[in-house]
Structure formats: structure tokens, C-alpha cells
Amino acid sequence: MRQCVCRKQKKRILFILLAFSFIFSFAFAKNQVSAASTKKVKIKYNGKTYTNKSKKLTVKYNNKTITNSSYKALVIKGSYMVPYTDVFKKGLKATCTYKKKTKKLTIKKNGVTIKMTVGKKTAYVNGKKVKLPAAPLSVRYVSKKKTKILVPIGFIAKKLHFTYRKTSTRIVLEDTFHIAYDDVDTYYSGVRGSIYYNHVNYDLSTMPVLKIDGSMYCPAEEVLSQILKLKYNYNASTGTITIDHEELMIEVIAQIGSDVLSVNGTEVTMSTPVRIIRDVNKKKDVVCIPAAAVLKQLNYKRSWNKTQKYYQIQSQSFFSWNAELTEQEKNTTDTNYIYAFASDYSESDGTGSINFSITGSQKDIMSTATVVRDNVTITVTLPNSQYKLEKNSFENFGEIIKKVDVVTNSDQSVTISLTCVQTSEFSYVIQENTLLLNVFYNYSQKDGTSTDYSLTIPKPKGFSFDKVSNQDLYASKKFKVILQGDYVDFYQSNPVVISNNAITGVSVEKVNNTTEITVNTSTLCGYKIYDDSQNISVLVGAPKDIYKSIIVLDAGHGGSDPGAQHNGTNEKDITYKIIYTLMQKHTSSNAPDIKVYWTRTTDTFISLAKRAAFAKSVGADAFISLHMNSASNSSANGTEVYYSVSNNSSSFSGITSKKMATMFKNKLVNTLGTKSRGTKTAGYYVIKHNTVPAILIELGFLSGNKDYSNLVNSAFQEKAANAIYEQIVAMFQSYPTGR
């Protein structure tokens, strides 16, 4: 009886094991199938049956899949072939006719007629004889019992004026842009962009930014008049364009078809002319200017952003107003006459600021000016003053400031009010009879609150801000502002000014040939350092109030925990070198948008609970833990990235741990050339018990016969560190935190 029961139990156990084995095998096989299917397809053509083993690519047109899942693009005779009915007739809405008796196929679209014959490479494009890369074929899909006429997709799509792009998983087709200019009718397939002016993106309705003859062209009236708010006039009868930048007193005159500009009466030659570009489909003519050449003369900074596909225009000067004073006004000592008011934009170390200079006639009165901030308004009050300028309002700044207004009050004072988009950080200094005021772009807080400037470090005479660096010792609740050179004596008589209760002390000491200013804080604080004319100013506060994005990087293992080991190499050493030592060069900016904190900065053992909790303590937005894998079989190689299903809810801009894992896996595999082992789920403590989107990267196998030599290679480690940081930047660009 016992033996019978045992046999039955063994059979049950064997059955269960076989079932689990089948489920695992199925799941594993399923995970190995990518978007570019490699499933074998049995097809028949020219009287023979073949097993097609090529990649099967989906075809997308304007972001919509237009291939049937059973009839994807496949390689025949060296070319990707597709059913013409699926792709060209139904997908691209081309006019297609096929005569079964003569085997002749005609495809028409965008003014192009292509005539082909099944089985022949000779074709005719608008009557001109051409040779196809592969002949059209009548193909029988054996398992589907269906016959389709297949044609070479790349050749035909390009001839019909569609853009054609092939990736590892799909073929992408897009419409080209039908334009005409200079008696040339063409299907434009180059870049098409928008305008990004003073930190605001503008989609263009009349004509996108186009690249023609090496110049970026933009629609003149829409950009110059509607976006830049300049005075613009086009005389169609004479073909003359007049652009007037009244605030800077610049007049530019251009002529259709001419490459010569008149700038305040002086001739300037451009590399390409002003053009009328016709949108053939809309039957609309648009006057377009070569953007770089014209905007340069109007004193704008400009560049093409290849990644975001926009033409960036930044005002270098917003306005410059001046007035003449009479001799009596110049000599009057009891009244301060404001006779110059100017504003420009500058960038330094990634920080943008709108700057103002206000000049009066009396130095002593100007020195009593006050600058205060109340919520979103910064107010400059000038006592015993009169405003001598004609203009007293300006609004075309962009994202940082909405408008500036000047009011003369009944008490003989002048008030200049700057209304900001949100509460913005500012600094000011009075030099002689001029007040210089800076409003900072990077330091604006979205919720309307702001951390006051916490430190004012006087700048030694002749000292350049590019000689300032910093070191964050957040584990000890301190940071250092480091100046090249010995200035200890200078700070004896010019002490650092503290204006934040979170700062518990400041010390200055000479270390080698540098001056280190060490700042101690009561809690872990974030900080930014910026150049403020005569001073080095430091913003200090809670990390989330200071930085746009915060990420925690975790070097796996450490101290008494070596992690995986192979050939005398410890996992803890490689993770530390890549994620900390090599990563630091990317994180040393004085005013970073992305702040990086590390769970360990030395070879120290840190518990898993402390690693996971650290993200919350610094207000992090995301968490990455780096590890090296190991297996008993040396043939195991490749990169895999894990996330926890228990910590996968949507966070900033919709990011999840799963999305994060996928993008980092793709970046590492594509950059490093490692084998992809996929994105996987696991209950690892540091990702499961985290408070933010979190992933764990297994970069490669220390035990791997291919991976090991890479993992211990310095160049590979450097490349890995760069790839991780580049993907961090890309992630926060695609999924901004909103701060």
C-alpha cells in the first residue's frame, strides 16, 4: 500500500515539474520574440517553395502600422518586399491597378506613375526606364493559403516621394513636403522644425522651418511679427521687406531674391537670398528669410536644435532706452533723473538671467535705491527721482518675466515693477550711478515659494568665476566652495555673509593652492553657486527647492560585502568605479539642473534598507542600483535591467519603473554592444521598497566568457558611465519633474 501511494505521489510531482517546465519554456520563448519577428515563413514563388528566415518588419506610415501581422516586410532577393495592396493601396492610398493576364502592375501617387511587370526588374517611372533592385513577385503564403503580389518597398516609396527609414524592428514611411521656390518644384524631405523663442516653443502654421541650400529658412511675417513682436512690413509690388526693431533702433531692409541686406543703411551680404516658398498642397506663397543671417543683424542669438527639431532664438538685448539731460538736470543735486534703462539676457554655467541696468544722474541718490520681492513681483524704488524716458512698459521677455512697468509716484519717487511668471531669484548691486539687477531663470520655483540667497561671498578683485568649483559632502551635512588661489587674507577683511538659518557655520582655509570655503548646515541641503557681479552668491535649501531633477545612484555591495567575484575581481569595486568615480565628472557643475546623490561614496557596507530609504531622505525623483551578474556557466553573458511590480506606479510626467528599466536597457545594449537579456521583474529590496521609480542594472556577467574582459576594461567602464548619465539626462528631458 505504501509503495502504491509513493508511486502516485512521484507521478504527481513529475507531472507538476513537467507542467512548470513547459510554462517556463513558453514564457522564455515568448520573451525572446522581438517586434522584428524572426519566425520562419514558408512561401512559394517561381514554382519553388522556400523557408524565409529573414527578419519580418512592420511598416508604419505617419505613426500608424499599415502591414498585416501575417504579411510583414521580408527579405527576398536581397530587398525588403511587401504586398502592394497592404502598404501602397490601403496604407498610402496610392492608385493601384494590377492586370492578372499580363501581370502588369501600376502604382500612382504624388504625380508619379510606376509601371512594373511581375518577374521582371525593368520598370518605368513616369515613362523613364529604370532597373528595380528586385522584381515584383507573385508569392504564395503556404500556411495562409493566400497569394500576394510583393514589391520592393524602399525603391517604390522613395520614387513616390515618401521618406523611407529602416530600423531593427520596423520600416517607417512619412509624407514629404511639396514645395516650390526659385522656379523649382520639389518634394522636400529634409528637417522641418518649430520656433523656440525665449524659452517658449511655437508651432508654425504658415510654413515650418526648412533647410534649403545650407540655410535654415523660417516664415518672415509669422516669426518676426507674431512671435518676435517686431514691426514688419512686406510690399508685394516691390518685393521689399522692412523689419524694425524699435527697442534697439535697428532697421533691416531686404528684397525678395536678393542676398543683400540693408542694416541701418549699411549693406550686409548673406550666403542665401530671401525667398518666396510655395506650399503646393495649400496653394499658398510664404515669404521666408534665411534665419541666421537676418536674426544676427537684429541682435538675436540663434541655433538649430537637431534633437528637438526646433530653431532656437534667444534675445540678447530686449531694449535700450536713452534720453538726453539738460545742463540744469545734470547739475541738480536734489533730484535724480533716470535717463537710461536697458535689459539683456545672459547665460553662465547653465544659468540664464534677464539683466537690467538703471542709470540716474545722481550717484548719492541712486545708492539709496531699494529692491524688494513680494511673491512674483520684484520692485525697485528710486527716491527723489524723475523718469526721463518716453517708454515705460515692456512685455516681450519670454518665460521668466511677464512685464516691466515704470510709475512716477506723488512722493517724487520712481517705482519699477518686474512681474515674473513665478517667484524668481534675483540679485542686484549698485555701481556708481547705475543699479544692476539680475533675475535668474534656473532658480524660479513653480509653486511660488523660494529659498532666499543664503551666502554672499565677496569676489576678490580680478577673480574670474570660472575658477570656482565645489564639493558636496552631504553625508556630513556640509559642502565646499573652492576658489583657485590663496585668498584667506582677503576673507579676513571681507567676510562671507550668511543669511540662512540652516547654515550653522562657515570656515575659510588654504589647501594647497586653493581657498576652501566650507559651509556646515543643520540638515542635508542642496545648493547652487552663481556669479553675481561683485560676489559669488550661493542658493541653499531643501534639495527639491533647489534642483529640477534629483537621482540617487547606488553602487552595489561594498565594504565587507564584495558581491560577485571572479579572477580576483570584486563586483563592489566595478560598480563603485563606474557609478561613482567615473560619474563624478558629469556632476561637478556649480548650478546643475540634475543633482546626483550616491548611497555610498567609499568602500563601505550599507544595508539594503538604508539604500532604499536614502532616496526619500534627499527628495529624489528616481533611483538606479548598479550590479554585475554571475552564473555557474561561463556562457551566460549580457545586460538585464530589473524593476519591481510592487513599485511601478506612475510618477513625474507618467514615468514608471518599467518604462525606466526599458529605456536604460535599450541605451546600454545599443551603446555597449552587450547581449540583451531583457527587462525583467524581481523583488530586490532596493527597488521593491523604494519610494520613487527604481531599477537595478545587471550590467554584465563577471563569470561570462565574453563579458568579463569588458567589465574589467577601463575604456568599457568609462563608456558605461557615460551611457548611464546620458540616459539620465534623456529621461528627465522626456519626463520632466515639473519643478
CSV table of C-alpha atoms in Angstrom, one decimal, residues 4 24 113 132 134 245 297 321 370 398 496 516 569 582 646 717 722:
chain,number,residue,atom,x,y,z
A,4,CYS,CA,1.5,2.4,-4.3
A,24,PHE,CA,8.8,28.4,-18.2
A,113,THR,CA,3.4,56.7,-62.1
A,132,LEU,CA,14.4,47.7,-59.9
A,134,ALA,CA,14.2,43.2,-57.1
A,245,HIS,CA,13.4,96.6,-34.0
A,297,GLN,CA,21.6,91.6,-37.6
A,321,TRP,CA,16.2,103.3,-23.9
A,370,THR,CA,15.8,99.6,-2.6
A,398,GLY,CA,9.5,85.1,-22.6
A,496,VAL,CA,31.3,85.7,3.9
A,516,GLU,CA,38.2,76.2,0.5
A,569,THR,CA,37.8,40.9,-9.2
A,582,LEU,CA,33.7,57.9,-13.4
A,646,SER,CA,5.3,46.4,-6.3
A,717,GLN,CA,33.8,51.2,-17.8
A,722,ASN,CA,28.7,57.9,-20.0
